[in-house]
Short mmCIF file of C-alpha atoms in Angstrom, two decimals:
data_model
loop_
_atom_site.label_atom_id
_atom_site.label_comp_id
_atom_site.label_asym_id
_atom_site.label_seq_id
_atom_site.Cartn_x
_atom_site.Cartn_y
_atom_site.Cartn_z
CA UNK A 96 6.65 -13.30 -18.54
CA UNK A 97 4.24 -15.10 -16.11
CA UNK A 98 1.58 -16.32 -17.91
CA UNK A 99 -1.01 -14.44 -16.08
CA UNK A 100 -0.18 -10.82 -18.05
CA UNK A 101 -1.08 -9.01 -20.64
CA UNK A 102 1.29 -7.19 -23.31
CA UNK A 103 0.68 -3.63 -23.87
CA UNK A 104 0.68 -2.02 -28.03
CA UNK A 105 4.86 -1.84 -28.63
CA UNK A 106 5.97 -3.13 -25.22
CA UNK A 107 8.90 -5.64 -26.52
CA UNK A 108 11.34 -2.95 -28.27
CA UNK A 109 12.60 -0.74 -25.34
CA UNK A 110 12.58 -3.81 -23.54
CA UNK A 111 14.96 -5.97 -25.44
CA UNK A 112 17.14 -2.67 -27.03
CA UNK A 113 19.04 -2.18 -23.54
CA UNK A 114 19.95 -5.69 -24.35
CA UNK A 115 21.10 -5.37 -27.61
CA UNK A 116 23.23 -1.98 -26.40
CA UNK A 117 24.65 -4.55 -23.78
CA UNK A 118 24.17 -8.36 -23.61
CA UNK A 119 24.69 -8.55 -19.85
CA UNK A 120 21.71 -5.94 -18.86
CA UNK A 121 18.60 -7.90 -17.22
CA UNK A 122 15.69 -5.78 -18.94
CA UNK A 123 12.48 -4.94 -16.76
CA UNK A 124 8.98 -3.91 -18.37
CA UNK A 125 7.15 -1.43 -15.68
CA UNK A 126 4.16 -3.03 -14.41
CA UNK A 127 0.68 -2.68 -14.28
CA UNK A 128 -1.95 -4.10 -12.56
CA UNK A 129 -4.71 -5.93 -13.80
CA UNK A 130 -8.34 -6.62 -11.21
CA UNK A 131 -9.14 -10.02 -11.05
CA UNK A 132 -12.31 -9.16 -10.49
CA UNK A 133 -13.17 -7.56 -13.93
CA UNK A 134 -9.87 -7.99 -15.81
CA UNK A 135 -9.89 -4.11 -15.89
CA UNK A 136 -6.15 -2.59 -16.46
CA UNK A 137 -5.22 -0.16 -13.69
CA UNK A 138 -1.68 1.99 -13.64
CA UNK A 139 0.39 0.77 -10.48
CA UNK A 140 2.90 4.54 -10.43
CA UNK A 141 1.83 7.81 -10.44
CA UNK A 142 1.61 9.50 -13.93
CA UNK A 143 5.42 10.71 -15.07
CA UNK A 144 7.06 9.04 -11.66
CA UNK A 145 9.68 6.40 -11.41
CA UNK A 146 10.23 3.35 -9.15
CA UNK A 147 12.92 0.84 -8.59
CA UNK A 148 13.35 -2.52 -6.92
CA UNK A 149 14.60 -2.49 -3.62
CA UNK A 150 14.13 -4.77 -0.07
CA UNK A 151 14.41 -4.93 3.01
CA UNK A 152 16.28 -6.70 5.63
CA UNK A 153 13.49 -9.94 5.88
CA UNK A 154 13.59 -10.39 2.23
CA UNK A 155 10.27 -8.67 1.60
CA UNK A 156 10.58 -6.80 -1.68
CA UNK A 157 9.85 -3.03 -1.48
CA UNK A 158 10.15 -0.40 -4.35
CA UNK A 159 11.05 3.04 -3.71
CA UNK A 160 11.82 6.31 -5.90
CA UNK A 161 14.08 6.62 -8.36
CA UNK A 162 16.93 8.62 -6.48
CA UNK A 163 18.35 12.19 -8.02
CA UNK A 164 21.50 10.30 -8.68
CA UNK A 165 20.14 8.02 -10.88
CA UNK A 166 17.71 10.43 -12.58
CA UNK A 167 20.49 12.64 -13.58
CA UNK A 168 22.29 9.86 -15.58
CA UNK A 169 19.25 10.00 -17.87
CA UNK A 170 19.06 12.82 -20.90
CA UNK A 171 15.03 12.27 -21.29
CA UNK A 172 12.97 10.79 -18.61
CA UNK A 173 11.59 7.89 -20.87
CA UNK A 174 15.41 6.80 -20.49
CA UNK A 175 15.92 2.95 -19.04
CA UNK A 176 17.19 3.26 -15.57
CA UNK A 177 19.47 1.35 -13.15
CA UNK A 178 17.46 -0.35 -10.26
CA UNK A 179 19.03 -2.65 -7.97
CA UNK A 180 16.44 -5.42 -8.01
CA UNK A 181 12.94 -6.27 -9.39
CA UNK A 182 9.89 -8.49 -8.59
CA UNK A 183 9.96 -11.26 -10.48
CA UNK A 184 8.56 -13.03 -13.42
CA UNK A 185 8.57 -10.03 -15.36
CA UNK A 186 11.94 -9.64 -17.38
CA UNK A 187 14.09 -10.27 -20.83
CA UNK A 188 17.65 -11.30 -20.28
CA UNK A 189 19.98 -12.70 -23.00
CA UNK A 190 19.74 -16.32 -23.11
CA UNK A 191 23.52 -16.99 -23.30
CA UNK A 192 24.63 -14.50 -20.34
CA UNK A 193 21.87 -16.07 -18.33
CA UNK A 194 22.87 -20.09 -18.70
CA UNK A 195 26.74 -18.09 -17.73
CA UNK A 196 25.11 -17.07 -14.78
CA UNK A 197 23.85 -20.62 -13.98
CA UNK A 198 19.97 -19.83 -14.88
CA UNK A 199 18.20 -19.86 -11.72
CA UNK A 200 19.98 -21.81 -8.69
CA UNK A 201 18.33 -25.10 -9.05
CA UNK A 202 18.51 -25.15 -5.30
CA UNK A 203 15.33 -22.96 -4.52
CA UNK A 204 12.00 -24.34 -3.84
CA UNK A 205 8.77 -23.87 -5.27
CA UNK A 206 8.88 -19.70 -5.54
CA UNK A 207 10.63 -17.04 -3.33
CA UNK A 208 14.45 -15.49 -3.87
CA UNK A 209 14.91 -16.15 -7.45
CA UNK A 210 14.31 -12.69 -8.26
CA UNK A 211 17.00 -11.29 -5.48
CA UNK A 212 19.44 -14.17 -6.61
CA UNK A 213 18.97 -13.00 -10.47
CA UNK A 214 19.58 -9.18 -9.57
CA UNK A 215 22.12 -9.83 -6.79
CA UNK A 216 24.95 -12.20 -9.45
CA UNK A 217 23.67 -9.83 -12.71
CA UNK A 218 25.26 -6.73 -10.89
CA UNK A 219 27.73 -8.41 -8.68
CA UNK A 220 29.15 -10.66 -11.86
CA UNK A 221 29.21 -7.55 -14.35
CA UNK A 222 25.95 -6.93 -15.39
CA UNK A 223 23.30 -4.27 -14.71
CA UNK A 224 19.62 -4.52 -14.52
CA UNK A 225 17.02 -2.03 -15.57
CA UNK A 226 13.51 -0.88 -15.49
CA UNK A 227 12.16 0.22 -19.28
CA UNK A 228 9.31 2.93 -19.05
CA UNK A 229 8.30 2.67 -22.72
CA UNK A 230 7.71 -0.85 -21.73
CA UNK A 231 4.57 -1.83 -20.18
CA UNK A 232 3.19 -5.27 -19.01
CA UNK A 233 0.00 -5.94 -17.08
CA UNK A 234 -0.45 -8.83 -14.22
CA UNK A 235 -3.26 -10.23 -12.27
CA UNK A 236 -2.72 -10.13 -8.93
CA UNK A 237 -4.38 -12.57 -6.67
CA UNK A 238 -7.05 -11.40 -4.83
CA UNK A 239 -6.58 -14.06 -1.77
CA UNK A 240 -3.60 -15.62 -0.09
CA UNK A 241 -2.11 -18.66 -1.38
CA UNK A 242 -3.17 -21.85 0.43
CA UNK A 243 -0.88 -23.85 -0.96
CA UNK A 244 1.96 -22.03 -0.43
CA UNK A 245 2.42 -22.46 3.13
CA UNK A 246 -0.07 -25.79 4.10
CA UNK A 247 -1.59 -28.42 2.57
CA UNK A 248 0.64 -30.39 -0.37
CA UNK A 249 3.43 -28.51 -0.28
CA UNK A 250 3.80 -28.54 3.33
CA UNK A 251 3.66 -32.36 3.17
CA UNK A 252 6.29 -32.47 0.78
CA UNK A 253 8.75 -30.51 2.51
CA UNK A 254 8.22 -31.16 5.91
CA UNK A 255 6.57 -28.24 7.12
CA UNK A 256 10.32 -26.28 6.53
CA UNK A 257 8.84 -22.63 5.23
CA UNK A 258 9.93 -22.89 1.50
CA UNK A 259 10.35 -19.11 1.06
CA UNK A 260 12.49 -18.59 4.01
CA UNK A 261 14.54 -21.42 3.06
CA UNK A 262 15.17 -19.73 -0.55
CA UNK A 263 15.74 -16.24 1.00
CA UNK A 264 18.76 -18.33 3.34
CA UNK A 265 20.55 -19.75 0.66
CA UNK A 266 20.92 -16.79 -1.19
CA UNK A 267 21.76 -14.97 1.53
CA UNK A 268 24.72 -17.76 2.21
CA UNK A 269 25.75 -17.28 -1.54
CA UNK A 270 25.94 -13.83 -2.07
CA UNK A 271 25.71 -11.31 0.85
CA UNK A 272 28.83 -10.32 3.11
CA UNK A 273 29.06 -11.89 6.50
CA UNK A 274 28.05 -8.51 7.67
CA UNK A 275 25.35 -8.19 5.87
CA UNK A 276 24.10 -11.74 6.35
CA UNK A 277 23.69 -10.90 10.17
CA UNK A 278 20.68 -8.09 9.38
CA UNK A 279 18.84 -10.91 7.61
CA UNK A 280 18.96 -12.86 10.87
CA UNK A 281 18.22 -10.18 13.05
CA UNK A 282 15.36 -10.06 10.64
CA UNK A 283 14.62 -13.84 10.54
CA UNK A 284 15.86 -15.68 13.87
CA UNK A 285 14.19 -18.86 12.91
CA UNK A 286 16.09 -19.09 9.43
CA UNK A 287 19.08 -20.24 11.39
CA UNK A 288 17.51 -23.89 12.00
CA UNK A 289 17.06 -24.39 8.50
CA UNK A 290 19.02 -26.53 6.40
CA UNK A 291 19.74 -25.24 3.08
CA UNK A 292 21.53 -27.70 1.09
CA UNK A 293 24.80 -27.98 -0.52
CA UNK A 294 25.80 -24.48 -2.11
CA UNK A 295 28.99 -25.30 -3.68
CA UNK A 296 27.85 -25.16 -6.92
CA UNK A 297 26.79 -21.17 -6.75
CA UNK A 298 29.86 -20.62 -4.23
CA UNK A 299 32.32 -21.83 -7.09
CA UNK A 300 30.39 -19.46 -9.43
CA UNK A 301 30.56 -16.99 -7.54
CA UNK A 302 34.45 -16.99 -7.52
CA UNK A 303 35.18 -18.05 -10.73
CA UNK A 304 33.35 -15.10 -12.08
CA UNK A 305 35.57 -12.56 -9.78
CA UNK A 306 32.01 -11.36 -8.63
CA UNK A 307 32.01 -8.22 -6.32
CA UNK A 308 30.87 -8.01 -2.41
CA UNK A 309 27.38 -7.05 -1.50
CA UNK A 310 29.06 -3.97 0.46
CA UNK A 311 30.20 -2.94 -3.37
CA UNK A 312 26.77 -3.53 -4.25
CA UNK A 313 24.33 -1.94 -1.47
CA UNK A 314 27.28 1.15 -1.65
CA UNK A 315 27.34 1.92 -5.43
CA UNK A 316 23.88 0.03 -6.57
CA UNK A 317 21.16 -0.12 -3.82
CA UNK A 318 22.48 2.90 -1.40
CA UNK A 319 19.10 4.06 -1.28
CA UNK A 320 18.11 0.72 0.61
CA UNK A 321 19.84 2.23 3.55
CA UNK A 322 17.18 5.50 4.11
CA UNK A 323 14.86 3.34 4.45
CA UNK A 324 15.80 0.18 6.32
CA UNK A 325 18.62 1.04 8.50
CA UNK A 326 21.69 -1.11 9.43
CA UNK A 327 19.82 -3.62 12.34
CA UNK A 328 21.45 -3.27 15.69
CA UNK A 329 21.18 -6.96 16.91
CA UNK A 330 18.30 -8.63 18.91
CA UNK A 331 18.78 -8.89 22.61
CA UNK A 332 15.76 -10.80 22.94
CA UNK A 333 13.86 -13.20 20.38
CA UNK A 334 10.71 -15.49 20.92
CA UNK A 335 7.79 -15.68 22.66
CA UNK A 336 6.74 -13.18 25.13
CA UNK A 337 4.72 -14.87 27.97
CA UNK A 338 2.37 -13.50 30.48
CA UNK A 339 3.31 -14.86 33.56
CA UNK A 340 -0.42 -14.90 35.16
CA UNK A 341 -2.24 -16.06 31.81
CA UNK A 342 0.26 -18.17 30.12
CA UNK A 343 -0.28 -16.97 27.11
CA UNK A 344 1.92 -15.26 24.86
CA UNK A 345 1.84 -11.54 22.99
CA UNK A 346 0.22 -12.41 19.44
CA UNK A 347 -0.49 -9.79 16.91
CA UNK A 348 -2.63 -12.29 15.74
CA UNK A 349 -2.40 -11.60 11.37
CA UNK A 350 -3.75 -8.22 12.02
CA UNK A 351 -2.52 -5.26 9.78
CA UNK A 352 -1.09 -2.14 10.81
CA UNK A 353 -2.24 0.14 12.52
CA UNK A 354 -4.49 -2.63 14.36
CA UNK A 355 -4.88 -3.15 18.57
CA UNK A 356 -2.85 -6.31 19.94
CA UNK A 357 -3.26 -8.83 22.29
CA UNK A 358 -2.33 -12.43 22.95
CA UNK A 359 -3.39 -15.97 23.20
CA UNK A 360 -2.88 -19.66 23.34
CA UNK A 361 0.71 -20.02 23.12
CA UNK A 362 1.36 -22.25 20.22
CA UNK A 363 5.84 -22.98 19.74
CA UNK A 364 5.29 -21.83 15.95
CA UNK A 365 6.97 -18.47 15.77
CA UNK A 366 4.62 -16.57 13.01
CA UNK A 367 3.04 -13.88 14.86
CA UNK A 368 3.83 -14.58 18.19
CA UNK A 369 7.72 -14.34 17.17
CA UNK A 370 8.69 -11.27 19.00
CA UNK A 371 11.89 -9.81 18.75
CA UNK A 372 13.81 -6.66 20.89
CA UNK A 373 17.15 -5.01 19.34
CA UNK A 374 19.72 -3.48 21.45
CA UNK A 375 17.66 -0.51 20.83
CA UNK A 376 14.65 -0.37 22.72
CA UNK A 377 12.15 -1.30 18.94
CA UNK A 378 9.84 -4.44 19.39
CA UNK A 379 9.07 -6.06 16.32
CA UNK A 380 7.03 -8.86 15.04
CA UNK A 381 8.54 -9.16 11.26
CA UNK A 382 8.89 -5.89 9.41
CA UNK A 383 6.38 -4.17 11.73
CA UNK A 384 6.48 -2.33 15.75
CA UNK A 385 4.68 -2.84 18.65
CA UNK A 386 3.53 0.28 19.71
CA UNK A 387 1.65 2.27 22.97
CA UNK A 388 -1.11 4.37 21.21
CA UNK A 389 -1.81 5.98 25.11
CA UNK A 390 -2.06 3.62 27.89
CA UNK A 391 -5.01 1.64 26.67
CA UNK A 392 -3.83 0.62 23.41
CA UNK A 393 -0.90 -1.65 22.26
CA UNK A 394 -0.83 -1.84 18.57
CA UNK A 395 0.90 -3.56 15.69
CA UNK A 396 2.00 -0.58 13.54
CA UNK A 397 4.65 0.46 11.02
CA UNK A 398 8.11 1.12 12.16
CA UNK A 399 9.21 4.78 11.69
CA UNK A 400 11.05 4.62 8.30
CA UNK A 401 15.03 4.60 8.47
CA UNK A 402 14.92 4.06 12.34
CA UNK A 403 15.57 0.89 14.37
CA UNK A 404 15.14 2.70 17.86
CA UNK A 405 12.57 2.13 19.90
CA UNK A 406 10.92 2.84 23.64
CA UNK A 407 11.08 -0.54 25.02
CA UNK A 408 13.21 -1.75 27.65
CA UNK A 409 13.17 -5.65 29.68
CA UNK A 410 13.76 -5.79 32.73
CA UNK A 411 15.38 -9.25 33.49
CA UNK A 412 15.21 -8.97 37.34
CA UNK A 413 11.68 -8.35 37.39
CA UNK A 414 10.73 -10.14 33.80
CA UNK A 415 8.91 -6.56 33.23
CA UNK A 416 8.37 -4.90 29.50
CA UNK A 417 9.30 -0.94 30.18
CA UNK A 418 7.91 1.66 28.02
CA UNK A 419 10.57 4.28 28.39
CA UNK A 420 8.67 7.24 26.90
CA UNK A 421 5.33 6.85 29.42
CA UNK A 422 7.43 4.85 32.41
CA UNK A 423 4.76 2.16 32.45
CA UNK A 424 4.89 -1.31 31.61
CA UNK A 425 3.12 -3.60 29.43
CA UNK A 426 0.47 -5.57 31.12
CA UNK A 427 -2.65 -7.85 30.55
CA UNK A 428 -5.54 -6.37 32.37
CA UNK A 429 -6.78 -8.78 34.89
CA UNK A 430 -9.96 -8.17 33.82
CA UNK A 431 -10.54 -7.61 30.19
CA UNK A 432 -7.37 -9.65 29.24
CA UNK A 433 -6.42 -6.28 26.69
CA UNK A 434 -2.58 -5.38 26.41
CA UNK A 435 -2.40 -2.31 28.34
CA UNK A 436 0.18 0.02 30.32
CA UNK A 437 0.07 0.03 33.65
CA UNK A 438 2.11 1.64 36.56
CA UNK A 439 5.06 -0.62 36.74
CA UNK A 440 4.32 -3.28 39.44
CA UNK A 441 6.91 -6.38 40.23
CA UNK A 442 4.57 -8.15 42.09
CA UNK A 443 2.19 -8.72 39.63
CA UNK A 444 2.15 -11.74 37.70
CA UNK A 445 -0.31 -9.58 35.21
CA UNK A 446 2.94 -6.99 34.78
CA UNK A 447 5.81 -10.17 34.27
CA UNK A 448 6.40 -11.49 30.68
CA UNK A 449 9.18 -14.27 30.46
CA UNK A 450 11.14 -14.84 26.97
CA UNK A 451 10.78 -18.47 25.55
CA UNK A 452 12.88 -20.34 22.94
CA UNK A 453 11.01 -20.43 19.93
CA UNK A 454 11.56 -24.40 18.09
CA UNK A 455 9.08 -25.17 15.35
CA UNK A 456 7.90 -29.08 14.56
CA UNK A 457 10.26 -29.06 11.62
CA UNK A 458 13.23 -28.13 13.28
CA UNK A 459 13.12 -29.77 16.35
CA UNK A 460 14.75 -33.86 16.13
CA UNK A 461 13.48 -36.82 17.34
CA UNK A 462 14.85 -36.33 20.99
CA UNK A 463 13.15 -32.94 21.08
CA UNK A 464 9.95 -35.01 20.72
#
């Protein structure tokens, strides 16, 4: 357990007798939330529900519900269930089938990934994972981001690479299909310029444990991945988008769906000016759209679950950013500087957005200095 949790009356039984029934299972207590405000416990699920582990195509861990399929196996709800993944830090696993997995890779940095690595060689190398509902854990969730998770110390220390995205890489190199491996950098462009490190080590285990493919696992484990995060059609475009009359780039600037849109200084960083459009027609910045709320709006907003379509179209010839559905294009207004649609116009500079080649500090070499 992480240390920051609290142990609810009776919660170590049902976790450790799916273990004892079979040594490979990785056992998972459901988990509660705790306010780190007042230390108050709060119930994450709905009263009598169930949730699994699942993820999406960036690596950011979703849960969904339990599907029929799985519920069915079960004779009384309290049952432990199959899910396909789990958070993290939260589990009991027997020592001896975990040090024949090779513990954690000792290749990942800092924190990110170990908890997809864990699920993805348990089921692939013959195990199963579950969640326990008799067994219940509280956590403390931070109440602010990070800091030194992304600047400061550890960025010194690792050369600005992104530690997380590095971790979510390598076990994407280990253990997904070269199929597979292609959504994550649809998903992650950026990830390609990092270097990961010799994986040899987890390769070799990988083999000599006759594990299965990830297309056996995401068809007979996580299936229900797929209704809500789609195959990803590939990216035609990836970068930054600049305005051609500003000079400055489309930035959803942190904001959280649904939230208005705009852009600014254009910085070579990726983050939330990394702008990507698939083959069909959905612009993304990470997991979430860019939509037209009317004319006068452009907002940052969730993607419709299970689609990867969208309404945008460039236009190389005229470096112009169609919306399909209202035959306008996107636009800063010369006045107000707000992301708008206009009536399409190829001689304004105000209408023409040019793609740029996104190379962060730590990625580029000495010559690209």
């Amino acid at each position: 357990l992480d240390a920051h949790c609290e142990v609810t009356y009776n919660w170590l039984p049902p976790l450790l007798a799916p273990i004892h029934e079979d040594r490979t299972t990785l056992s998972v207590p459901v988990i509660d939330g705790i306010d780190w405000n007042d230390f108050g416990i709060h119930p994450v699920y709905a009263k009598g529900s169930h949730s699994r582990g699942i993820f999406e195509w960036g690596f950011f861990y979703k849960e969904g519900t339990l599907p029929d399929k799985e519920a069915k196996k079960a004779a009384h709800h309290s049952e432990p269930y199959n899910s396909p993944t789990h958070a993290g830090g939260l589990f009991a696993i027997d020592r001896a089938w975990f040090e024949e997995l090779g513990w954690y890779d000792p290749g990942l940095w800092v924190w990110g990934g170990e908890n997809f690595e864990l699920s993805f060689k348990v089921w692939m190398c013959g195990g199963r994972s579950v969640w326990v509902p008799c067994s219940r854990v509280s956590h403390v969730y931070r109440g602010h981001s990070c800091s030194s998770c992304g600047s400061g110390t550890l960025t010194n220390k690792f050369k600005g690479v992104p530690t997380t995205l590095r971790n979510y890489k390598r076990v994407v190199e280990v253990w997904f299909d070269d199929e597979y491996k292609e959504f994550f950098y649809t998903r992650e462009p950026l990830a390609k310029l990092i270097d990961i490190g010799d994986i040899s080590q987890q390769l070799k285990l990988k083999e000599e444990k006759n594990c299965k493919s990830f297309d056996w696992f995401m068809t007979e484990i996580a299936y229900d991945v797929f209704d809500k995060y789609p195959k990803l059609p590939p990216n035609k475009y990836w970068g930054e988008l600049k305005n051609q009359a500003t000079k400055t780039c489309l930035d959803t600037m942190g904001k959280h769906p649904p939230s208005v849109i705009g852009a600014s200084g254009c910085h070579g960083g990726g983050g939330y000016q990394m702008i990507m459009l698939n083959t069909e027609g959905q612009l993304v910045n990470g997991e979430w759209c860019i939509k037209a709320d009317g004319h006068d709006k452009i907002t940052i907003a969730w993607c419709d679950m299970g689609r990867t379509d969208g309404p945008w179209q460039y236009l190389p010839d005229t470096q112009q950013m169609r919306h399909t559905k209202y035959d306008r294009c996107l636009a800063l207004h010369p006045e107000t500087r707000q992301l708008v649609l206009l009536a399409c116009d190829e001689n304004n500079l105000y209408h023409k957005w040019q793609w740029a080649t996104i190379t962060p500090h730590w990625a580029r070499t000495k010559q690209d200095v």
